[in-house]
mmCIF file of C-alpha atoms in Angstrom:
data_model
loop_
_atom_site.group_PDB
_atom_site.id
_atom_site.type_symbol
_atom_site.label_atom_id
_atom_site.label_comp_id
_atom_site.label_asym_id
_atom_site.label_seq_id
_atom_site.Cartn_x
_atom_site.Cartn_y
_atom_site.Cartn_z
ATOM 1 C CA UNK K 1 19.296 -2.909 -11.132
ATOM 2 C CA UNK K 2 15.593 -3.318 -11.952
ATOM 3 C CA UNK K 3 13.104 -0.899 -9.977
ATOM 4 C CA UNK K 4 10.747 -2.406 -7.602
ATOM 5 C CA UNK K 5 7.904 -1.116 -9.700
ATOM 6 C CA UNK K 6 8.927 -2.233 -12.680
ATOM 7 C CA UNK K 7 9.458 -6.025 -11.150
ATOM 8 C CA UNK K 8 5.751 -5.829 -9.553
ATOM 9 C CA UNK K 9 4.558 -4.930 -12.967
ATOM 10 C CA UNK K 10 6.744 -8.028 -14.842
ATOM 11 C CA UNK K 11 5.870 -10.622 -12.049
ATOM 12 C CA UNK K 12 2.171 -10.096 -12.387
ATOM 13 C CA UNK K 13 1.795 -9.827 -16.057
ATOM 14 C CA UNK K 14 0.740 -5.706 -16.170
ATOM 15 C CA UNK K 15 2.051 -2.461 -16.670
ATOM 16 C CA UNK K 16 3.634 0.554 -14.597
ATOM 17 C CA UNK K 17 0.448 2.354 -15.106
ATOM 18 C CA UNK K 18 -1.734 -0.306 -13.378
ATOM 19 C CA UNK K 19 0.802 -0.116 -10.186
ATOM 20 C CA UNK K 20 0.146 3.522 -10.036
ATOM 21 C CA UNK K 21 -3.510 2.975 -10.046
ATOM 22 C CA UNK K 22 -3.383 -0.237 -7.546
ATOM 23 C CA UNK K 23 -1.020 2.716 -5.205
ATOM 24 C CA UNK K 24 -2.901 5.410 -5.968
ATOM 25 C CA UNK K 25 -6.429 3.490 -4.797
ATOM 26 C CA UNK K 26 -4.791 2.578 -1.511
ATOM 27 C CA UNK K 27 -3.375 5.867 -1.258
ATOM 28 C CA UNK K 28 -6.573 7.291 -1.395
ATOM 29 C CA UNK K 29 -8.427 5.661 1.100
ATOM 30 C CA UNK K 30 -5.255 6.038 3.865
ATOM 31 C CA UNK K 31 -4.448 9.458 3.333
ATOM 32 C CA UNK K 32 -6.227 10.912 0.857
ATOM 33 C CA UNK K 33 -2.876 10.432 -1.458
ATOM 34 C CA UNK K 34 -0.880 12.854 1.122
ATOM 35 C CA UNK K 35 2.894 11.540 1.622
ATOM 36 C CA UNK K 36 3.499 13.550 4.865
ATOM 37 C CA UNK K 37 0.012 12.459 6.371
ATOM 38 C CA UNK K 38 -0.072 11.888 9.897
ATOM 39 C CA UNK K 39 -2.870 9.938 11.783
ATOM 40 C CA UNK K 40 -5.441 12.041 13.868
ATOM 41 C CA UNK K 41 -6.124 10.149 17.180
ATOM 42 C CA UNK K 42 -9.520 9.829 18.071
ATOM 43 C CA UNK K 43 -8.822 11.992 21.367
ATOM 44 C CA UNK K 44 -6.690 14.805 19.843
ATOM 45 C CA UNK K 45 -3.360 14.825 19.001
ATOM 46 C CA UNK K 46 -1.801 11.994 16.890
ATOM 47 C CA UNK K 47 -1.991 8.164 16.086
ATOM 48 C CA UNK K 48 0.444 5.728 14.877
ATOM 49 C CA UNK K 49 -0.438 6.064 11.249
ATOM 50 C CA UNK K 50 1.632 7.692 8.744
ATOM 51 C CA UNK K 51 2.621 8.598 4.906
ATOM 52 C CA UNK K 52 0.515 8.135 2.384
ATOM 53 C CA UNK K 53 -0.449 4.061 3.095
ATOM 54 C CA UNK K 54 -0.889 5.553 7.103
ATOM 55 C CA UNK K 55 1.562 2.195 7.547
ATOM 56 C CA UNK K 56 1.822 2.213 11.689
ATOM 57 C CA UNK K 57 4.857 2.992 14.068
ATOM 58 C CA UNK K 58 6.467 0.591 16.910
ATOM 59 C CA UNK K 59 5.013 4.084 18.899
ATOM 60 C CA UNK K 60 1.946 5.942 19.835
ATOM 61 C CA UNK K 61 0.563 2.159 20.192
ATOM 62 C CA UNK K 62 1.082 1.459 16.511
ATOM 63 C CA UNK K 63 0.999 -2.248 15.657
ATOM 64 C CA UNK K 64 4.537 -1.427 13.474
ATOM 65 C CA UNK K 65 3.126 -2.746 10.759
ATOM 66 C CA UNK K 66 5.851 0.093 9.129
ATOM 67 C CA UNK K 67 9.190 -1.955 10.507
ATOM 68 C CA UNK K 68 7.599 -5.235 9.310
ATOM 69 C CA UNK K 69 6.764 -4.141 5.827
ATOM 70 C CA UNK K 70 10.622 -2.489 6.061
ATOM 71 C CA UNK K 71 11.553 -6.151 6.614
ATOM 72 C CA UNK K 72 9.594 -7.434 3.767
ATOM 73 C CA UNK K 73 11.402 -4.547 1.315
ATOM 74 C CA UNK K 74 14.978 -5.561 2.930
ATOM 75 C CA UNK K 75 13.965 -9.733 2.189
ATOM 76 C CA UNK K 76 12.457 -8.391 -1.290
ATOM 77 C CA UNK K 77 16.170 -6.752 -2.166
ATOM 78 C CA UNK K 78 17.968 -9.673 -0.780
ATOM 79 C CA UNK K 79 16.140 -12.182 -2.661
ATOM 80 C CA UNK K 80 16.514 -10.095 -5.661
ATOM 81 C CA UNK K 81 20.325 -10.387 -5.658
ATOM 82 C CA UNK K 82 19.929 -6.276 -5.448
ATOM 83 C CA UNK K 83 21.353 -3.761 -3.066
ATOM 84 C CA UNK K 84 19.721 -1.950 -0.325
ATOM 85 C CA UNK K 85 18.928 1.453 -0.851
ATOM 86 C CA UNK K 86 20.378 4.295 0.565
ATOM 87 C CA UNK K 87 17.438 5.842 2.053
ATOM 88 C CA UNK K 88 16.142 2.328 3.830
ATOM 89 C CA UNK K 89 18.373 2.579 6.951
ATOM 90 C CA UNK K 90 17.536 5.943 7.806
ATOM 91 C CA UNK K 91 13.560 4.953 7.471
ATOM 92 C CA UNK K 92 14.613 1.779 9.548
ATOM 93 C CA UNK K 93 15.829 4.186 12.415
ATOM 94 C CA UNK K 94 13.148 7.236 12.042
ATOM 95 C CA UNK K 95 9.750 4.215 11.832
ATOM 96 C CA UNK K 96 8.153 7.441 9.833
ATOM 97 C CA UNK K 97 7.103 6.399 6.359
ATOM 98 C CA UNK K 98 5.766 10.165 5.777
ATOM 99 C CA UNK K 99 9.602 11.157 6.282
ATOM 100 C CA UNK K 100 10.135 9.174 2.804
ATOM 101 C CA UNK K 101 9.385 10.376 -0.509
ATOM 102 C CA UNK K 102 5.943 8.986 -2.171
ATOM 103 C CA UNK K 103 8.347 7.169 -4.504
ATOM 104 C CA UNK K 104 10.134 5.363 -1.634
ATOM 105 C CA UNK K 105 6.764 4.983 0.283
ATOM 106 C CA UNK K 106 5.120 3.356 -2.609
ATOM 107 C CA UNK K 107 8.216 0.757 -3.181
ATOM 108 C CA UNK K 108 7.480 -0.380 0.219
ATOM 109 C CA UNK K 109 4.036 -0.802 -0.179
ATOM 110 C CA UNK K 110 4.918 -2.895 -3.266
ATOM 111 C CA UNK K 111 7.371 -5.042 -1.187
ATOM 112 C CA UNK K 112 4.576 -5.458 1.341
ATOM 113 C CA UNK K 113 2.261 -6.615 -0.785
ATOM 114 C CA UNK K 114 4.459 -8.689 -2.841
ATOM 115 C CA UNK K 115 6.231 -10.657 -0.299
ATOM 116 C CA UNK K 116 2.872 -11.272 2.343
ATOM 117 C CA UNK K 117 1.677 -14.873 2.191
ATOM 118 C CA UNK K 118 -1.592 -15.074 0.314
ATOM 119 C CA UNK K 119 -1.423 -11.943 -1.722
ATOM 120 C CA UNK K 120 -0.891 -13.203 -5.084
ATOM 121 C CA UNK K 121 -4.752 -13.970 -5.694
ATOM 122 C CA UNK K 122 -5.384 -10.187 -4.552
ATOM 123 C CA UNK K 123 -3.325 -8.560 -6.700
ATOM 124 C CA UNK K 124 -3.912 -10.347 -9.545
ATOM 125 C CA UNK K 125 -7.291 -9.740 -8.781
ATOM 126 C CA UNK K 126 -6.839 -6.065 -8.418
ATOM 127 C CA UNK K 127 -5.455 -5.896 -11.858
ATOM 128 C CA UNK K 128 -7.823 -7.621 -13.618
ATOM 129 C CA UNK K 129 -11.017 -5.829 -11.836
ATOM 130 C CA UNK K 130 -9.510 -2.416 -11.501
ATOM 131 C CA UNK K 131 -9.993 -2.580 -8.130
ATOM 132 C CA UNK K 132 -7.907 -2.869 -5.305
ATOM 133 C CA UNK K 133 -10.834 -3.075 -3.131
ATOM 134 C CA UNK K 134 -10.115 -6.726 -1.589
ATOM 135 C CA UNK K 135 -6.477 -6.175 -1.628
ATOM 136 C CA UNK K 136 -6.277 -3.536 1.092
ATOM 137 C CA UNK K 137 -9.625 -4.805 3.083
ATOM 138 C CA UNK K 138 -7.295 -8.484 3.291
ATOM 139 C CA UNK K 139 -3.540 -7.272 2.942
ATOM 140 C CA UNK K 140 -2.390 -3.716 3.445
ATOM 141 C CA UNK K 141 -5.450 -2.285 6.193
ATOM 142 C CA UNK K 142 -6.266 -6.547 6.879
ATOM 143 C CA UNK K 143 -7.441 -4.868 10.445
ATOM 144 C CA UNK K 144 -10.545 -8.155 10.875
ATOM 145 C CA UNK K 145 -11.589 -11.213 10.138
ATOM 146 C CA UNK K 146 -12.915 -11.355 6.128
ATOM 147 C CA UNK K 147 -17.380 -11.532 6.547
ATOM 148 C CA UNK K 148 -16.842 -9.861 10.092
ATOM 149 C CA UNK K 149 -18.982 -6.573 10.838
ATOM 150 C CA UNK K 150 -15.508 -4.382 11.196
ATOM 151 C CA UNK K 151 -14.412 -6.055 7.474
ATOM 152 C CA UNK K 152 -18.174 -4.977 6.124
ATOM 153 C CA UNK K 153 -17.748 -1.458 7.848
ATOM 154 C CA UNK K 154 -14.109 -0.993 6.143
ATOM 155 C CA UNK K 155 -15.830 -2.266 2.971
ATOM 156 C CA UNK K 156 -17.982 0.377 2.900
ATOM 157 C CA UNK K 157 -15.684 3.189 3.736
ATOM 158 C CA UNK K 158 -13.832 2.309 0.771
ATOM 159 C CA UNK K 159 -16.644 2.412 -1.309
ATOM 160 C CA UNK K 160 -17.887 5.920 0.083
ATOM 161 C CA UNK K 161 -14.216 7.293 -0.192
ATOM 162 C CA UNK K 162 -14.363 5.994 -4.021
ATOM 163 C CA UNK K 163 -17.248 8.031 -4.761
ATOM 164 C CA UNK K 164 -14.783 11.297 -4.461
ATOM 165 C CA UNK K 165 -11.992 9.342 -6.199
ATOM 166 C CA UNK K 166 -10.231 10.878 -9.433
ATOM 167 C CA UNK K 167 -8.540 7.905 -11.196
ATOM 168 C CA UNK K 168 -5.167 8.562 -12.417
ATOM 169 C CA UNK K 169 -5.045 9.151 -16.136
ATOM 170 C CA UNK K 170 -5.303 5.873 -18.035
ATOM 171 C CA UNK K 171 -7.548 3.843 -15.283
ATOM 172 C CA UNK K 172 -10.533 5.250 -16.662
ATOM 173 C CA UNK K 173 -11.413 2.177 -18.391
ATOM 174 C CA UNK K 174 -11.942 0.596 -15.138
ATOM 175 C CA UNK K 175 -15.651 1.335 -12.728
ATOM 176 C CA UNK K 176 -13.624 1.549 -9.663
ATOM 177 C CA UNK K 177 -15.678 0.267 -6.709
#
């Protein structure tokens, strides 16, 4: 059984430590890289976001963008020939990602990414820039229209939240923006 990491490294030509960075990036600007992270609501109390990519609930007037990226693991597995985790039916039934583990969190994100129509241009990009910028403006937070004023104003809260960012050891070599 090959890990879903390890596949998203082979199919786009890179290495594990390039995932980590691509994760890590996104992490960042979602939750500040905090697994059990759980959206603040603009009125108090709290929003449909959660785990470390702050993918949204069917509840609390999420969009469930965490059920359909569960799907995309599940058709990920399936088209692998592989078996499906343990752990997925239980996240299937608690629509919590910060109840998984970062590992598990991260392996959906992959499977998210991965299987979402359009996204091979993105991450390829993302690994040969550094930067995985475009990828979450168009495919994980993909909240507007690309050129629209919302797109711009996400655009530049991912550049102010990279001017705090630590890169993981061995991304140095990229100027993150």
């Amino acid at each position: 059984m090959i890990g879903i990491k390890k596949w998203f490294a082979d199919k786009y030509k890179t290495n594990i430590d390039v995932v980590d960075s691509i994760t890590h990036q996104i992490g960042y600007v979602e939750s500040k890289n905090v697994p059990t992270a759980k959206q603040k609501a603009s009125g108090g109390g709290e929003g449909p976001g959660r785990g470390l990519y702050q993918f949204e609930t069917s509840t609390k007037g999420g969009s469930g963008a965490f059920q359909t990226a569960l799907n995309r693991t599940e058709n990920l597995y399936n088209k692998l020939g592989q078996d499906i985790p343990g752990w997925f039916v239980g996240a299937r039934s608690v629509d919590d990602a910060s109840e998984l583990t970062e590992t598990q969190q991260q392996e959906v994100l992959l499977c998210d990414l991965a299987m979402k129509s359009g996204s091979d241009k993105l991450i390829t990009e993302a690994i040969s820039t550094g930067s995985a910028k475009s990828l979450w403006l168009q495919k994980h937070w993909a909240g507007a229209e690309v050129g629209s004023n919302d797109f711009f104003k996400k655009g530049a809260q991912w550049d102010r939240d990279m001017l705090t960012y630590v890169p993981l050891k061995g991304d140095e070599k990229w100027d993150i923006v």
